Each structure stands twice: as structure tokens, then as C-alpha cells.
């Protein structure tokens, strides 16, 4: 009986459940730094760029919440991810703040440098690390971060983000499938670009005294390029920036792509551009060539290809 009891004990030890181990952390490079990420369980995303990258990867249920400025409300309502938006708690309708992230007990934050993370506002990857919160910065924004900036073309930056977020959250296959689809659509657009000089396109976000536009480091630049146009401010090493009206007038834009964003209706922006005397002789205004670019498509995210396809269709419709 003693032998039988010992055998039973031994058998019991053999079939006892192993201690459950969580997913292994992954180490990737973000903005030139090697960072090890445990699997996030309480992720926070800032603005539409971050949030829709999460949604496109099927990660809405992994999010603690989002910080979404109220100026994006109309664009959110138009988003194909509206159901996901409504399933995730909005932590704040202001800019990203250290206090909001800490109060939410977040363990991971996704945002861009100087468009979310900010030295001036006291929310940086280094400060979050001090309280045990990991962060990931949009690759598109790494070009002016830290002592060793990393410059990556906007479309490649988008693919990098989707793949690396997929690795961090344990959905690499899902990420690869999404990126493959975007790459194929980009290749199709590139193959269909017309020959000759590309159409000159002015990206207009807002501003009357000085226009706010997008430079060569922002998603709109690649949207315009894939569509067969040329961003008149593509030589600026900026994502979004303020310029003067004089270089806009000198560039003689053929098309003005107006970003539908903020609390000013897009038709009011177009009305201003039509009535602005310095632009009266530009081909875009003379020929009434205005194209609306939805904010959710204009920021770095999975809908950049939607925007490029729509702009390409518009340019072909006017013979460009």
C-alpha cells in the first residue's frame, strides 16, 4: 500500500499543471533606441493616427482608452472604425498629458513625437519609463527626436509601425497581412501614375494669416506622390508646419487638397481660399480644383492608401 501510495503521488506530480507563463517580451528598435516591451495590457493611444493603427490590427479590446482631441470628433464620426471608437473609453478630449496616462494606470502609450509626446508638456518616453510605462513613437516622427534622429519615408514608416505594434501585441501575422495589402495597393498606384510633369498640389489644413500645411515627412506627401501629384512643400523636412502665402502663390498649385479637420467646416475653408486675392490667379482657384482630404486619411495610418486612391481618381478626372 505504501508503494502504491508513492506511485500515485509520483503520477500526480507528473500530471500537475505547469506554472503558466505569460508571453515573452519583444525587443525592437524605435526612434533609434532598442526597447524591450512586455505584452501591454492597458494600452493608451493618442489621436486618430495611433488609434486607427490599433484598430486596423484588431486591438481595440487591448486598449485601456484613448486620448482624442475634440477637434477630431467630426472625423471620428466619419471613420470606418466608428464601432471600435465607440467600444473604447475616451480618457480625455484634450492633448495627451502625463497626468491622464498615469491616472488611467496605462502600461503602454502610442503617440508621435511633438504630436502627443512633448518636452514642453512634460510627457516624454523617458518620463513615462520612470513610472514603469512603456511607450512607442510613430516612426514618421523620429526624424526630429533625440540626439540621433532617424529619418524614414512616411510610407515605410507606416509599415514599420504596423509590423512592430503587431510584434508587441503578439499579432505579427495579422500585421503582415495588413501591410501586404497596403503594399500591393501602393504598387498599383505607382504603376498607374501618368507620365510627364506631376500635378502641383497644395495641402491646406487651415490658417488665414499663414497657412498650415504638410511637408515631406508627413503622410500627405506620400498620398500626393502615389496619386501622381507633387506636394509643393515636399522639400520641407517637416510633417506639419506653417508657411507663408508667398511661396504658395509662387508655386501656382493646380489642385488644393483641403484637410477636413477641426471645428471649421471644410466648405468654409474652400470659400476662404476662393476669396483670397493672392490665390485668385492660381490654376487651382481659376479652375475650381479643390479636393477634400479627410483628417483620418491624412495622418499616418492604414487609411493613407484610401486617400491616395481617391486623390488619384480625382487627378485623372481633371486630366492630370
mmCIF file of C-alpha atoms in Angstrom:
data_model
loop_
_atom_site.group_PDB
_atom_site.id
_atom_site.type_symbol
_atom_site.label_atom_id
_atom_site.label_comp_id
_atom_site.label_asym_id
_atom_site.label_seq_id
_atom_site.Cartn_x
_atom_site.Cartn_y
_atom_site.Cartn_z
ATOM 1 C CA UNK A 1 0.000 0.000 0.000
ATOM 2 C CA UNK A 2 2.903 2.319 0.782
ATOM 3 C CA UNK A 3 4.407 1.599 -2.630
ATOM 4 C CA UNK A 4 1.059 2.196 -4.297
ATOM 5 C CA UNK A 5 0.707 5.498 -2.447
ATOM 6 C CA UNK A 6 4.158 6.615 -3.509
ATOM 7 C CA UNK A 7 3.380 5.657 -7.125
ATOM 8 C CA UNK A 8 0.143 7.618 -7.027
ATOM 9 C CA UNK A 9 1.998 10.618 -5.639
ATOM 10 C CA UNK A 10 4.610 10.359 -8.353
ATOM 11 C CA UNK A 11 1.949 10.099 -11.045
ATOM 12 C CA UNK A 12 0.193 13.091 -9.580
ATOM 13 C CA UNK A 13 3.394 15.092 -9.803
ATOM 14 C CA UNK A 14 3.783 14.119 -13.447
ATOM 15 C CA UNK A 15 0.345 15.434 -14.458
ATOM 16 C CA UNK A 16 0.285 18.522 -12.274
ATOM 17 C CA UNK A 17 -0.259 21.674 -14.385
ATOM 18 C CA UNK A 18 2.856 23.668 -15.163
ATOM 19 C CA UNK A 19 3.110 27.217 -13.873
ATOM 20 C CA UNK A 20 1.511 29.403 -16.535
ATOM 21 C CA UNK A 21 3.971 31.721 -18.204
ATOM 22 C CA UNK A 22 2.969 34.940 -19.916
ATOM 23 C CA UNK A 23 4.062 35.930 -23.402
ATOM 24 C CA UNK A 24 7.726 36.698 -23.841
ATOM 25 C CA UNK A 25 8.732 40.375 -24.073
ATOM 26 C CA UNK A 26 9.880 41.534 -27.513
ATOM 27 C CA UNK A 27 12.770 43.860 -28.243
ATOM 28 C CA UNK A 28 12.544 46.217 -31.201
ATOM 29 C CA UNK A 29 14.115 49.475 -32.333
ATOM 30 C CA UNK A 30 12.008 52.609 -32.052
ATOM 31 C CA UNK A 31 13.413 56.042 -32.919
ATOM 32 C CA UNK A 32 16.946 54.657 -32.820
ATOM 33 C CA UNK A 33 16.610 53.041 -29.387
ATOM 34 C CA UNK A 34 16.456 49.320 -28.564
ATOM 35 C CA UNK A 35 13.438 48.870 -26.298
ATOM 36 C CA UNK A 36 12.088 45.722 -24.661
ATOM 37 C CA UNK A 37 8.314 45.587 -24.450
ATOM 38 C CA UNK A 38 6.343 43.231 -22.219
ATOM 39 C CA UNK A 39 2.931 42.448 -23.740
ATOM 40 C CA UNK A 40 0.762 45.535 -22.999
ATOM 41 C CA UNK A 41 -2.495 45.008 -21.150
ATOM 42 C CA UNK A 42 -3.597 48.619 -20.620
ATOM 43 C CA UNK A 43 -2.658 50.470 -23.804
ATOM 44 C CA UNK A 44 -3.471 54.120 -24.439
ATOM 45 C CA UNK A 45 -3.459 55.680 -27.915
ATOM 46 C CA UNK A 46 -3.365 59.352 -28.803
ATOM 47 C CA UNK A 47 -5.282 60.907 -31.711
ATOM 48 C CA UNK A 48 -6.544 59.193 -34.866
ATOM 49 C CA UNK A 49 -3.154 58.116 -36.190
ATOM 50 C CA UNK A 50 -2.384 55.958 -33.149
ATOM 51 C CA UNK A 51 -5.910 54.787 -32.552
ATOM 52 C CA UNK A 52 -6.593 53.599 -36.090
ATOM 53 C CA UNK A 53 -3.305 51.709 -36.274
ATOM 54 C CA UNK A 54 -4.538 49.796 -33.225
ATOM 55 C CA UNK A 55 -7.992 49.259 -34.728
ATOM 56 C CA UNK A 56 -6.616 48.078 -38.079
ATOM 57 C CA UNK A 57 -4.665 45.397 -36.211
ATOM 58 C CA UNK A 58 -7.773 44.278 -34.321
ATOM 59 C CA UNK A 59 -6.514 45.568 -30.978
ATOM 60 C CA UNK A 60 -9.464 47.622 -29.748
ATOM 61 C CA UNK A 61 -10.070 45.136 -26.933
ATOM 62 C CA UNK A 62 -6.458 45.535 -25.719
ATOM 63 C CA UNK A 63 -6.863 49.260 -25.086
ATOM 64 C CA UNK A 64 -7.352 50.930 -21.719
ATOM 65 C CA UNK A 65 -8.513 54.027 -23.556
ATOM 66 C CA UNK A 66 -7.712 56.794 -25.989
ATOM 67 C CA UNK A 67 -6.994 60.498 -25.825
ATOM 68 C CA UNK A 68 -8.863 62.136 -28.699
ATOM 69 C CA UNK A 69 -8.912 65.934 -29.058
ATOM 70 C CA UNK A 70 -12.449 67.208 -29.596
ATOM 71 C CA UNK A 71 -11.380 68.813 -32.873
ATOM 72 C CA UNK A 72 -11.252 65.283 -34.327
ATOM 73 C CA UNK A 73 -14.870 64.492 -33.403
ATOM 74 C CA UNK A 74 -16.337 65.016 -36.906
ATOM 75 C CA UNK A 75 -13.569 62.915 -38.470
ATOM 76 C CA UNK A 76 -14.159 60.143 -35.927
ATOM 77 C CA UNK A 77 -17.858 60.067 -36.839
ATOM 78 C CA UNK A 78 -16.903 59.562 -40.500
ATOM 79 C CA UNK A 79 -14.380 56.811 -39.752
ATOM 80 C CA UNK A 80 -14.971 53.232 -40.924
ATOM 81 C CA UNK A 81 -13.709 52.250 -37.452
ATOM 82 C CA UNK A 82 -16.576 54.058 -35.708
ATOM 83 C CA UNK A 83 -17.758 50.899 -33.935
ATOM 84 C CA UNK A 84 -14.270 50.413 -32.485
ATOM 85 C CA UNK A 85 -14.121 54.055 -31.421
ATOM 86 C CA UNK A 86 -17.366 53.613 -29.527
ATOM 87 C CA UNK A 87 -16.057 50.484 -27.804
ATOM 88 C CA UNK A 88 -13.008 52.227 -26.304
ATOM 89 C CA UNK A 89 -13.157 54.709 -23.449
ATOM 90 C CA UNK A 90 -12.181 58.301 -24.213
ATOM 91 C CA UNK A 91 -9.884 59.332 -21.381
ATOM 92 C CA UNK A 92 -9.571 62.952 -22.461
ATOM 93 C CA UNK A 93 -10.662 65.238 -25.281
ATOM 94 C CA UNK A 94 -7.591 67.435 -24.844
ATOM 95 C CA UNK A 95 -3.949 66.871 -25.770
ATOM 96 C CA UNK A 96 -2.028 63.926 -24.332
ATOM 97 C CA UNK A 97 -0.855 64.531 -20.766
ATOM 98 C CA UNK A 98 1.272 62.697 -18.235
ATOM 99 C CA UNK A 99 -1.472 63.010 -15.607
ATOM 100 C CA UNK A 100 -4.108 61.408 -17.844
ATOM 101 C CA UNK A 101 -1.886 58.437 -18.671
ATOM 102 C CA UNK A 102 -0.888 57.833 -15.053
ATOM 103 C CA UNK A 103 -4.470 58.190 -13.797
ATOM 104 C CA UNK A 104 -5.563 55.563 -16.331
ATOM 105 C CA UNK A 105 -2.903 53.180 -14.969
ATOM 106 C CA UNK A 106 -1.671 52.667 -18.511
ATOM 107 C CA UNK A 107 1.240 50.317 -19.174
ATOM 108 C CA UNK A 108 1.906 51.402 -22.790
ATOM 109 C CA UNK A 109 1.330 54.602 -24.763
ATOM 110 C CA UNK A 110 1.297 55.136 -28.526
ATOM 111 C CA UNK A 111 1.808 58.655 -29.905
ATOM 112 C CA UNK A 112 4.071 60.751 -32.102
ATOM 113 C CA UNK A 113 6.974 62.950 -31.073
ATOM 114 C CA UNK A 114 5.801 66.571 -30.832
ATOM 115 C CA UNK A 115 2.296 65.362 -31.679
ATOM 116 C CA UNK A 116 1.466 63.720 -28.377
ATOM 117 C CA UNK A 117 4.784 63.291 -26.602
ATOM 118 C CA UNK A 118 6.269 66.674 -25.743
ATOM 119 C CA UNK A 119 9.112 68.111 -23.706
ATOM 120 C CA UNK A 120 7.137 71.300 -23.152
ATOM 121 C CA UNK A 121 4.100 69.475 -21.775
ATOM 122 C CA UNK A 122 6.176 67.087 -19.688
ATOM 123 C CA UNK A 123 5.177 63.798 -21.301
ATOM 124 C CA UNK A 124 8.169 62.040 -22.818
ATOM 125 C CA UNK A 125 9.190 58.393 -23.199
ATOM 126 C CA UNK A 126 11.911 58.949 -20.577
ATOM 127 C CA UNK A 127 9.491 60.343 -18.006
ATOM 128 C CA UNK A 128 6.995 57.551 -18.625
ATOM 129 C CA UNK A 129 9.784 54.985 -18.171
ATOM 130 C CA UNK A 130 10.415 56.442 -14.725
ATOM 131 C CA UNK A 131 6.934 55.355 -13.627
ATOM 132 C CA UNK A 132 7.033 51.979 -15.383
ATOM 133 C CA UNK A 133 5.063 52.897 -18.514
ATOM 134 C CA UNK A 134 6.462 51.823 -21.880
ATOM 135 C CA UNK A 135 5.888 53.952 -24.955
ATOM 136 C CA UNK A 136 6.131 53.692 -28.727
ATOM 137 C CA UNK A 137 6.609 56.679 -31.035
ATOM 138 C CA UNK A 138 5.372 56.832 -34.606
ATOM 139 C CA UNK A 139 8.351 56.128 -36.831
ATOM 140 C CA UNK A 140 7.284 59.020 -39.049
ATOM 141 C CA UNK A 141 8.045 61.379 -36.142
ATOM 142 C CA UNK A 142 11.529 60.030 -35.306
ATOM 143 C CA UNK A 143 13.245 62.436 -37.698
ATOM 144 C CA UNK A 144 13.448 65.183 -35.076
ATOM 145 C CA UNK A 145 13.655 63.116 -31.889
ATOM 146 C CA UNK A 146 16.715 62.984 -29.651
ATOM 147 C CA UNK A 147 20.400 63.369 -30.438
ATOM 148 C CA UNK A 148 20.404 60.776 -33.224
ATOM 149 C CA UNK A 149 17.277 61.374 -35.295
ATOM 150 C CA UNK A 150 16.079 58.619 -37.609
ATOM 151 C CA UNK A 151 14.506 59.699 -40.896
ATOM 152 C CA UNK A 152 12.224 57.161 -42.563
ATOM 153 C CA UNK A 153 9.970 57.905 -45.582
ATOM 154 C CA UNK A 154 6.306 58.184 -44.475
ATOM 155 C CA UNK A 155 5.006 55.055 -46.200
ATOM 156 C CA UNK A 156 7.872 52.886 -44.949
ATOM 157 C CA UNK A 157 7.327 54.413 -41.514
ATOM 158 C CA UNK A 158 3.682 53.335 -41.574
ATOM 159 C CA UNK A 159 4.625 49.765 -42.494
ATOM 160 C CA UNK A 160 7.251 49.726 -39.737
ATOM 161 C CA UNK A 161 4.714 50.857 -37.138
ATOM 162 C CA UNK A 162 2.122 48.286 -38.125
ATOM 163 C CA UNK A 163 4.658 45.454 -38.088
ATOM 164 C CA UNK A 164 6.234 46.477 -34.773
ATOM 165 C CA UNK A 165 2.949 47.129 -32.998
ATOM 166 C CA UNK A 166 1.885 43.712 -34.268
ATOM 167 C CA UNK A 167 5.008 42.181 -32.688
ATOM 168 C CA UNK A 168 4.494 43.997 -29.397
ATOM 169 C CA UNK A 169 0.893 42.760 -29.117
ATOM 170 C CA UNK A 170 1.557 39.252 -30.421
ATOM 171 C CA UNK A 171 -0.307 39.589 -33.732
ATOM 172 C CA UNK A 172 2.575 39.600 -36.263
ATOM 173 C CA UNK A 173 0.684 37.556 -38.876
ATOM 174 C CA UNK A 174 -2.213 39.977 -38.784
ATOM 175 C CA UNK A 175 0.206 42.858 -39.241
ATOM 176 C CA UNK A 176 1.980 41.206 -42.166
ATOM 177 C CA UNK A 177 -1.324 40.558 -43.903
ATOM 178 C CA UNK A 178 -2.367 44.188 -43.477
ATOM 179 C CA UNK A 179 0.972 45.516 -44.707
ATOM 180 C CA UNK A 180 0.944 43.183 -47.719
ATOM 181 C CA UNK A 181 -2.425 44.580 -48.760
ATOM 182 C CA UNK A 182 -1.236 48.179 -48.386
ATOM 183 C CA UNK A 183 1.976 47.425 -50.305
ATOM 184 C CA UNK A 184 0.032 45.873 -53.165
ATOM 185 C CA UNK A 185 -2.280 48.886 -53.412
ATOM 186 C CA UNK A 186 0.673 51.277 -53.314
ATOM 187 C CA UNK A 187 2.372 49.305 -56.087
ATOM 188 C CA UNK A 188 -0.764 49.525 -58.223
ATOM 189 C CA UNK A 189 -0.927 53.293 -57.763
ATOM 190 C CA UNK A 190 2.746 53.680 -58.633
ATOM 191 C CA UNK A 191 2.273 51.628 -61.777
ATOM 192 C CA UNK A 192 -0.674 53.768 -62.871
ATOM 193 C CA UNK A 193 0.933 57.175 -62.387
ATOM 194 C CA UNK A 194 0.748 59.168 -65.622
ATOM 195 C CA UNK A 195 3.881 60.191 -67.475
ATOM 196 C CA UNK A 196 5.050 63.765 -67.582
ATOM 197 C CA UNK A 197 5.260 66.509 -65.004
ATOM 198 C CA UNK A 198 3.166 65.641 -61.922
ATOM 199 C CA UNK A 199 0.320 67.918 -60.864
ATOM 200 C CA UNK A 200 1.313 70.580 -58.338
ATOM 201 C CA UNK A 201 -0.717 70.054 -55.165
ATOM 202 C CA UNK A 202 -1.006 72.386 -52.179
ATOM 203 C CA UNK A 203 -2.102 70.664 -48.960
ATOM 204 C CA UNK A 204 -4.142 73.149 -46.952
ATOM 205 C CA UNK A 205 -5.008 72.319 -43.365
ATOM 206 C CA UNK A 206 -6.004 75.709 -42.008
ATOM 207 C CA UNK A 207 -4.877 79.266 -41.368
ATOM 208 C CA UNK A 208 -5.600 82.661 -42.895
ATOM 209 C CA UNK A 209 -2.654 84.874 -41.918
ATOM 210 C CA UNK A 210 -0.340 81.961 -42.630
ATOM 211 C CA UNK A 211 -1.340 78.546 -43.994
ATOM 212 C CA UNK A 212 -0.700 75.338 -42.076
ATOM 213 C CA UNK A 213 0.420 72.606 -44.448
ATOM 214 C CA UNK A 214 2.300 69.294 -44.650
ATOM 215 C CA UNK A 215 5.937 68.850 -45.645
ATOM 216 C CA UNK A 216 7.936 65.954 -46.999
ATOM 217 C CA UNK A 217 7.985 63.993 -43.743
ATOM 218 C CA UNK A 218 4.197 63.782 -43.398
ATOM 219 C CA UNK A 219 1.745 61.215 -44.696
ATOM 220 C CA UNK A 220 0.088 63.671 -47.150
ATOM 221 C CA UNK A 221 3.345 63.900 -49.098
ATOM 222 C CA UNK A 222 3.259 60.213 -49.975
ATOM 223 C CA UNK A 223 -0.502 60.361 -50.565
ATOM 224 C CA UNK A 224 0.048 63.053 -53.183
ATOM 225 C CA UNK A 225 3.038 61.256 -54.708
ATOM 226 C CA UNK A 226 1.249 57.903 -55.031
ATOM 227 C CA UNK A 227 -1.698 59.675 -56.634
ATOM 228 C CA UNK A 228 0.594 61.080 -59.309
ATOM 229 C CA UNK A 229 0.992 64.603 -57.941
ATOM 230 C CA UNK A 230 3.746 66.638 -56.301
ATOM 231 C CA UNK A 231 3.403 68.269 -52.909
ATOM 232 C CA UNK A 232 4.586 71.865 -53.438
ATOM 233 C CA UNK A 233 6.140 71.771 -49.951
ATOM 234 C CA UNK A 234 7.593 68.287 -50.251
ATOM 235 C CA UNK A 235 11.115 69.659 -49.868
ATOM 236 C CA UNK A 236 10.415 70.805 -46.297
ATOM 237 C CA UNK A 237 11.761 68.438 -43.617
ATOM 238 C CA UNK A 238 8.540 68.710 -41.619
ATOM 239 C CA UNK A 239 5.423 66.704 -41.023
ATOM 240 C CA UNK A 240 3.077 69.634 -40.468
ATOM 241 C CA UNK A 241 4.211 73.241 -40.423
ATOM 242 C CA UNK A 242 3.271 76.858 -41.004
ATOM 243 C CA UNK A 243 4.478 78.589 -44.168
ATOM 244 C CA UNK A 244 3.916 81.961 -45.821
ATOM 245 C CA UNK A 245 1.423 82.664 -48.592
ATOM 246 C CA UNK A 246 4.104 83.946 -50.957
ATOM 247 C CA UNK A 247 5.669 80.535 -51.712
ATOM 248 C CA UNK A 248 2.171 79.101 -52.187
ATOM 249 C CA UNK A 249 1.370 81.739 -54.776
ATOM 250 C CA UNK A 250 4.759 81.290 -56.476
ATOM 251 C CA UNK A 251 4.210 77.525 -56.769
ATOM 252 C CA UNK A 252 0.978 78.087 -58.738
ATOM 253 C CA UNK A 253 -0.804 74.978 -57.402
ATOM 254 C CA UNK A 254 -3.055 73.161 -59.850
ATOM 255 C CA UNK A 255 -5.008 71.426 -57.070
ATOM 256 C CA UNK A 256 -5.597 72.330 -53.447
ATOM 257 C CA UNK A 257 -6.170 69.351 -51.151
ATOM 258 C CA UNK A 258 -8.127 70.688 -48.180
ATOM 259 C CA UNK A 259 -7.919 68.718 -44.927
ATOM 260 C CA UNK A 260 -11.333 68.216 -43.371
ATOM 261 C CA UNK A 261 -10.388 68.690 -39.751
ATOM 262 C CA UNK A 262 -11.159 70.852 -36.745
ATOM 263 C CA UNK A 263 -14.176 72.901 -35.850
ATOM 264 C CA UNK A 264 -14.242 74.830 -39.151
ATOM 265 C CA UNK A 265 -16.360 73.198 -41.873
ATOM 266 C CA UNK A 266 -14.325 72.290 -44.931
ATOM 267 C CA UNK A 267 -16.626 74.324 -47.167
ATOM 268 C CA UNK A 268 -15.714 77.435 -45.181
ATOM 269 C CA UNK A 269 -12.033 76.723 -45.794
ATOM 270 C CA UNK A 270 -12.662 76.359 -49.517
ATOM 271 C CA UNK A 271 -14.728 79.563 -49.556
ATOM 272 C CA UNK A 272 -11.822 81.405 -47.942
ATOM 273 C CA UNK A 273 -9.325 80.076 -50.485
ATOM 274 C CA UNK A 274 -11.599 81.099 -53.352
ATOM 275 C CA UNK A 275 -11.957 84.617 -51.981
ATOM 276 C CA UNK A 276 -8.286 85.098 -51.022
ATOM 277 C CA UNK A 277 -6.937 87.662 -53.534
ATOM 278 C CA UNK A 278 -3.304 86.395 -53.748
ATOM 279 C CA UNK A 279 -4.564 82.972 -54.924
ATOM 280 C CA UNK A 280 -7.075 84.294 -57.431
ATOM 281 C CA UNK A 281 -4.804 83.674 -60.428
ATOM 282 C CA UNK A 282 -3.614 80.227 -59.362
ATOM 283 C CA UNK A 283 -4.752 77.366 -61.635
ATOM 284 C CA UNK A 284 -6.435 75.639 -58.667
ATOM 285 C CA UNK A 285 -8.702 78.578 -57.872
ATOM 286 C CA UNK A 286 -9.297 79.604 -61.504
ATOM 287 C CA UNK A 287 -10.436 76.074 -62.353
ATOM 288 C CA UNK A 288 -12.187 75.349 -59.035
ATOM 289 C CA UNK A 289 -9.952 72.364 -58.348
ATOM 290 C CA UNK A 290 -10.377 71.537 -54.678
ATOM 291 C CA UNK A 291 -10.113 68.030 -53.272
ATOM 292 C CA UNK A 292 -11.203 67.180 -49.726
ATOM 293 C CA UNK A 293 -8.756 65.087 -47.704
ATOM 294 C CA UNK A 294 -10.331 63.583 -44.595
ATOM 295 C CA UNK A 295 -8.259 64.067 -41.445
ATOM 296 C CA UNK A 296 -8.402 60.367 -40.605
ATOM 297 C CA UNK A 297 -6.866 59.626 -44.007
ATOM 298 C CA UNK A 298 -4.307 62.453 -43.879
ATOM 299 C CA UNK A 299 -2.489 61.423 -40.695
ATOM 300 C CA UNK A 300 -0.150 58.425 -40.680
ATOM 301 C CA UNK A 301 -2.375 55.373 -40.644
ATOM 302 C CA UNK A 302 -3.888 52.482 -42.573
ATOM 303 C CA UNK A 303 -6.241 54.789 -44.490
ATOM 304 C CA UNK A 304 -3.412 56.650 -46.248
ATOM 305 C CA UNK A 305 -3.889 54.333 -49.208
ATOM 306 C CA UNK A 306 -7.613 55.141 -49.301
ATOM 307 C CA UNK A 307 -6.682 58.808 -49.557
ATOM 308 C CA UNK A 308 -4.128 58.182 -52.309
ATOM 309 C CA UNK A 309 -6.618 56.152 -54.348
ATOM 310 C CA UNK A 310 -9.267 58.867 -54.048
ATOM 311 C CA UNK A 311 -6.845 61.641 -54.982
ATOM 312 C CA UNK A 312 -5.564 59.616 -57.942
ATOM 313 C CA UNK A 313 -9.127 59.226 -59.176
ATOM 314 C CA UNK A 314 -9.683 62.971 -58.819
ATOM 315 C CA UNK A 315 -6.465 63.868 -60.659
ATOM 316 C CA UNK A 316 -7.338 61.539 -63.541
ATOM 317 C CA UNK A 317 -10.820 63.110 -63.686
ATOM 318 C CA UNK A 318 -9.271 66.521 -64.414
ATOM 319 C CA UNK A 319 -6.786 65.111 -66.894
ATOM 320 C CA UNK A 320 -3.771 65.098 -64.539
#
